[in-house]
Amino acid sequence: MKSLLPFVEPLGIAWLLLTAFLLRQILKRRHATTCLAAGSWLVLTLFTCSALPSLFLASLEGQHPPVAVGDLAVCDAIVCLGGGVSPSPPEPAGVHLKSAADRLPAALVLTRLKKAPHLVIGGGGYKIHGQWHSESDTLKALLHPVLDTRVTVFSLGLCADTHDEALKTAKLAQAHQWKSILLVTSAYHMPRALAVFQRQGLKVTPVPCNYITSKFRGTERTLIHPPGHGGLESFSLWMHEIVGSLFYRWKGWI
């Protein structure tokens, strides 16, 4: 029964209807519409029913494999990039966890292991009821009472993108004479993030987290499966990083 559930969801229904339409066109030998339907079916199947999107994303995650945090050298600061939470006034904690929320606990583990005396929090801004809220400011206020008092927390404020986070971190590093940082972000985002931070002249040790693909999570890997949104999400993340890297190169940021 559970294996049939994907086919009663909107994406599964769309896949079944497109499959039926393709078979109908083949039986009626309508060559022009058959080619169009076959192309549409193939694209939908590859990106919702196969491991192809996962392989794309794994190619980014594999560039920086998991690290043993206990073996990392002590640095001057831990930099946790934004994207993991968004301010949410209705929530008791004041934040809403997003898909990249693994970045925050990864950074907190580093602080607990005393890998750096400073924690830098990045992030974008969110407009709620006409008022802008900073992800990093919200997190700083949330973490301040629970962190070791020997850890100094810095907020990068409203950041437009990863390049903006790198610029603001470089200014902090210059002001406080930091020589090395531990950079925490999602594994698929690490190649672009590491490049843009190194471009600012920072000595960076990557600490990738938020692994999504089964190749690194150790879960069972299936080449073919019922239609699901996971493939679309993986492809979207991969495409975002590819386009972002091309744009950053064009701007001279990496």
Short mmCIF file of C-alpha atoms in Angstrom, two decimals:
data_model
loop_
_atom_site.label_atom_id
_atom_site.label_comp_id
_atom_site.label_asym_id
_atom_site.label_seq_id
_atom_site.Cartn_x
_atom_site.Cartn_y
_atom_site.Cartn_z
CA MET A 1 0.00 0.00 0.00
CA LYS A 2 2.79 2.42 0.94
CA SER A 3 4.47 1.92 -2.45
CA LEU A 4 1.28 3.12 -4.18
CA LEU A 5 1.02 6.39 -2.27
CA PRO A 6 3.37 8.32 -4.60
CA PHE A 7 0.95 7.64 -7.48
CA VAL A 8 -1.98 9.37 -5.76
CA GLU A 9 0.00 12.56 -5.14
CA PRO A 10 -0.10 15.35 -7.77
CA LEU A 11 3.32 14.52 -9.20
CA GLY A 12 2.53 10.80 -9.42
CA ILE A 13 -0.85 11.49 -11.04
CA ALA A 14 0.83 13.76 -13.60
CA TRP A 15 3.36 11.03 -14.39
CA LEU A 16 0.60 8.41 -14.84
CA LEU A 17 -1.42 10.72 -17.10
CA LEU A 18 1.61 11.53 -19.22
CA THR A 19 2.48 7.85 -19.49
CA ALA A 20 -1.06 7.02 -20.58
CA PHE A 21 -1.03 9.85 -23.13
CA LEU A 22 2.32 8.66 -24.54
CA LEU A 23 1.05 5.08 -24.91
CA ARG A 24 -2.09 6.35 -26.62
CA GLN A 25 -0.08 8.38 -29.12
CA ILE A 26 2.15 5.37 -29.84
CA LEU A 27 -0.85 3.10 -30.44
CA LYS A 28 -2.47 5.65 -32.74
CA ARG A 29 0.87 6.17 -34.55
CA ARG A 30 0.76 9.91 -34.24
CA HIS A 31 4.46 10.46 -34.76
CA ALA A 32 4.64 14.24 -34.21
CA THR A 33 2.84 14.23 -30.87
CA THR A 34 4.54 10.96 -29.89
CA CYS A 35 7.96 12.59 -30.06
CA LEU A 36 6.80 15.54 -27.95
CA ALA A 37 5.11 13.28 -25.40
CA ALA A 38 8.12 10.94 -25.28
CA GLY A 39 10.48 13.82 -24.63
CA SER A 40 8.27 15.19 -21.86
CA TRP A 41 7.87 11.73 -20.30
CA LEU A 42 11.61 11.10 -20.43
CA VAL A 43 12.46 14.40 -18.71
CA LEU A 44 9.83 13.88 -16.00
CA THR A 45 10.92 10.27 -15.42
CA LEU A 46 14.64 11.04 -15.25
CA PHE A 47 14.20 13.82 -12.71
CA THR A 48 11.47 12.33 -10.53
CA CYS A 49 11.91 8.55 -10.85
CA SER A 50 15.66 7.99 -11.18
CA ALA A 51 18.89 8.52 -9.28
CA LEU A 52 20.20 10.98 -11.89
CA PRO A 53 19.56 14.18 -9.84
CA SER A 54 21.18 12.53 -6.82
CA LEU A 55 24.27 11.74 -8.90
CA PHE A 56 24.46 15.37 -10.03
CA LEU A 57 24.27 16.63 -6.44
CA ALA A 58 26.71 13.98 -5.19
CA SER A 59 29.29 15.32 -7.66
CA LEU A 60 29.30 18.56 -5.63
CA GLU A 61 29.13 16.89 -2.21
CA GLY A 62 32.02 14.60 -3.12
CA GLN A 63 34.42 17.49 -3.64
CA HIS A 64 34.61 17.93 0.14
CA PRO A 65 33.99 14.62 1.93
CA PRO A 66 32.98 14.47 5.60
CA VAL A 67 35.59 15.51 8.15
CA ALA A 68 36.37 14.17 11.62
CA VAL A 69 35.63 17.31 13.63
CA GLY A 70 37.64 16.09 16.59
CA ASP A 71 40.79 16.04 14.45
CA LEU A 72 40.40 19.60 13.16
CA ALA A 73 43.03 22.12 14.19
CA VAL A 74 42.00 25.00 16.44
CA CYS A 75 41.31 28.16 14.42
CA ASP A 76 40.51 31.78 15.20
CA ALA A 77 36.81 31.67 14.26
CA ILE A 78 33.98 29.42 13.16
CA VAL A 79 31.90 30.85 10.32
CA CYS A 80 28.43 29.36 9.90
CA LEU A 81 26.81 30.44 6.65
CA GLY A 82 23.12 31.27 6.57
CA GLY A 83 20.25 29.50 4.90
CA GLY A 84 19.41 27.09 7.69
CA VAL A 85 16.77 29.11 9.50
CA SER A 86 14.44 32.02 8.96
CA PRO A 87 13.01 34.36 11.60
CA SER A 88 9.47 33.35 12.57
CA PRO A 89 7.75 35.43 15.27
CA PRO A 90 4.95 32.85 15.92
CA GLU A 91 7.47 30.13 16.85
CA PRO A 92 8.37 29.80 20.56
CA ALA A 93 12.06 29.96 19.65
CA GLY A 94 11.50 32.74 17.12
CA VAL A 95 12.99 30.75 14.23
CA HIS A 96 11.82 28.28 11.59
CA LEU A 97 14.26 25.51 10.64
CA LYS A 98 14.82 25.01 6.91
CA SER A 99 16.40 22.24 4.84
CA ALA A 100 19.95 23.51 5.48
CA ALA A 101 19.48 23.73 9.27
CA ASP A 102 22.23 21.11 9.76
CA ARG A 103 24.70 23.99 9.46
CA LEU A 104 23.80 25.34 12.88
CA PRO A 105 24.32 22.16 14.98
CA ALA A 106 27.55 21.51 13.05
CA ALA A 107 28.85 24.93 14.11
CA LEU A 108 27.68 24.37 17.69
CA VAL A 109 29.55 21.06 17.87
CA LEU A 110 32.71 22.91 16.86
CA THR A 111 32.19 25.46 19.63
CA ARG A 112 31.60 22.68 22.17
CA LEU A 113 34.89 21.07 21.09
CA LYS A 114 36.57 24.48 21.56
CA LYS A 115 37.79 24.61 17.98
CA ALA A 116 37.63 28.42 18.00
CA PRO A 117 36.82 31.18 20.51
CA HIS A 118 34.61 33.08 18.08
CA LEU A 119 31.44 32.12 16.19
CA VAL A 120 30.37 34.15 13.16
CA ILE A 121 26.79 33.73 11.93
CA GLY A 122 25.75 34.66 8.40
CA GLY A 123 22.38 34.76 6.72
CA GLY A 124 19.92 36.71 4.66
CA GLY A 125 16.91 38.79 5.52
CA TYR A 126 13.20 38.07 5.63
CA LYS A 127 10.36 40.54 5.36
CA ILE A 128 7.58 39.75 7.84
CA HIS A 129 4.54 42.03 8.09
CA GLY A 130 6.43 44.69 6.18
CA GLN A 131 9.46 44.63 8.48
CA TRP A 132 12.88 43.16 7.67
CA HIS A 133 14.31 40.54 10.02
CA SER A 134 17.92 39.32 9.97
CA GLU A 135 18.54 35.59 10.16
CA SER A 136 21.94 36.07 11.80
CA ASP A 137 20.71 38.65 14.33
CA THR A 138 17.86 36.34 15.31
CA LEU A 139 20.20 33.40 15.79
CA LYS A 140 22.69 35.44 17.76
CA ALA A 141 19.98 36.47 20.22
CA LEU A 142 18.80 32.86 20.48
CA LEU A 143 22.26 31.36 21.03
CA HIS A 144 23.78 33.96 23.33
CA PRO A 145 22.21 32.62 26.58
CA VAL A 146 23.13 28.98 25.88
CA LEU A 147 26.67 29.22 24.50
CA ASP A 148 29.84 28.99 26.55
CA THR A 149 30.57 32.49 27.83
CA ARG A 150 34.09 32.15 26.43
CA VAL A 151 32.65 32.04 22.90
CA THR A 152 32.08 35.43 21.30
CA VAL A 153 29.21 35.51 18.79
CA PHE A 154 29.26 37.85 15.81
CA SER A 155 26.35 38.51 13.46
CA LEU A 156 27.00 39.47 9.84
CA GLY A 157 23.61 41.16 9.68
CA LEU A 158 21.62 41.21 6.46
CA CYS A 159 23.66 39.52 3.71
CA ALA A 160 22.66 39.48 0.05
CA ASP A 161 24.54 36.28 -0.82
CA THR A 162 27.59 34.14 -0.03
CA HIS A 163 29.90 36.74 -1.54
CA ASP A 164 28.48 39.34 0.84
CA GLU A 165 29.06 36.97 3.76
CA ALA A 166 32.68 36.52 2.64
CA LEU A 167 33.26 40.29 2.38
CA LYS A 168 31.86 40.95 5.85
CA THR A 169 33.81 38.04 7.34
CA ALA A 170 37.03 39.36 5.78
CA LYS A 171 36.42 42.75 7.43
CA LEU A 172 35.87 41.05 10.79
CA ALA A 173 39.02 38.99 10.33
CA GLN A 174 41.04 42.09 9.55
CA ALA A 175 39.62 43.99 12.51
CA HIS A 176 40.29 41.16 14.98
CA GLN A 177 43.47 39.84 13.32
CA TRP A 178 42.07 36.39 12.62
CA LYS A 179 44.40 34.21 10.59
CA SER A 180 42.28 31.10 10.08
CA ILE A 181 38.61 30.13 10.05
CA LEU A 182 36.50 26.98 10.03
CA LEU A 183 33.85 27.37 7.33
CA VAL A 184 30.57 25.54 7.95
CA THR A 185 28.06 25.13 5.15
CA SER A 186 26.19 22.46 3.20
CA ALA A 187 28.44 20.02 1.34
CA TYR A 188 26.87 20.83 -2.03
CA HIS A 189 27.46 24.56 -1.38
CA MET A 190 31.02 24.18 -0.10
CA PRO A 191 32.87 24.31 -3.48
CA ARG A 192 31.50 27.77 -4.30
CA ALA A 193 31.60 29.03 -0.72
CA LEU A 194 35.20 27.92 -0.15
CA ALA A 195 36.33 29.55 -3.40
CA VAL A 196 34.73 32.91 -2.62
CA PHE A 197 36.10 32.97 0.95
CA GLN A 198 39.60 32.06 -0.22
CA ARG A 199 39.36 34.85 -2.78
CA GLN A 200 39.20 37.27 0.16
CA GLY A 201 42.60 36.03 1.31
CA LEU A 202 41.26 34.00 4.23
CA LYS A 203 42.87 30.76 5.36
CA VAL A 204 39.86 28.44 5.34
CA THR A 205 39.33 24.91 6.60
CA PRO A 206 36.09 23.48 5.11
CA VAL A 207 33.65 21.74 7.45
CA PRO A 208 30.93 20.41 5.14
CA CYS A 209 27.62 19.23 6.54
CA ASN A 210 24.00 18.74 5.48
CA TYR A 211 24.77 15.82 3.15
CA ILE A 212 21.66 15.02 1.16
CA THR A 213 22.46 12.19 -1.26
CA SER A 214 22.34 8.53 -0.27
CA LYS A 215 25.99 8.13 -1.34
CA PHE A 216 27.13 9.98 1.77
CA ARG A 217 24.22 9.40 4.15
CA GLY A 218 24.65 5.63 3.96
CA THR A 219 21.01 5.00 3.07
CA GLU A 220 19.86 2.51 0.47
CA ARG A 221 20.36 3.79 -3.06
CA THR A 222 17.72 2.98 -5.69
CA LEU A 223 18.29 3.67 -9.36
CA ILE A 224 14.57 3.63 -10.21
CA HIS A 225 11.74 4.57 -7.86
CA PRO A 226 8.17 5.96 -7.93
CA PRO A 227 7.76 9.65 -8.79
CA GLY A 228 8.88 11.94 -5.97
CA HIS A 229 9.83 15.54 -5.28
CA GLY A 230 13.27 14.61 -3.95
CA GLY A 231 14.80 14.42 -7.40
CA LEU A 232 13.45 17.84 -8.36
CA GLU A 233 14.83 19.34 -5.14
CA SER A 234 18.25 17.74 -5.68
CA PHE A 235 18.39 18.96 -9.27
CA SER A 236 17.33 22.44 -8.19
CA LEU A 237 20.14 22.60 -5.60
CA TRP A 238 22.67 21.34 -8.14
CA MET A 239 21.55 23.79 -10.82
CA HIS A 240 21.57 26.67 -8.32
CA GLU A 241 25.22 25.95 -7.48
CA ILE A 242 26.27 25.50 -11.12
CA VAL A 243 24.62 28.74 -12.24
CA GLY A 244 25.87 30.50 -9.10
CA SER A 245 29.45 29.39 -9.75
CA LEU A 246 29.29 30.60 -13.36
CA PHE A 247 27.91 33.95 -12.20
CA TYR A 248 30.58 34.29 -9.50
CA ARG A 249 33.30 33.57 -12.05
CA TRP A 250 31.85 36.12 -14.41
CA LYS A 251 31.83 38.71 -11.61
CA GLY A 252 35.40 37.80 -10.65
CA TRP A 253 34.38 36.72 -7.15
CA ILE A 254 36.03 33.31 -7.43
#
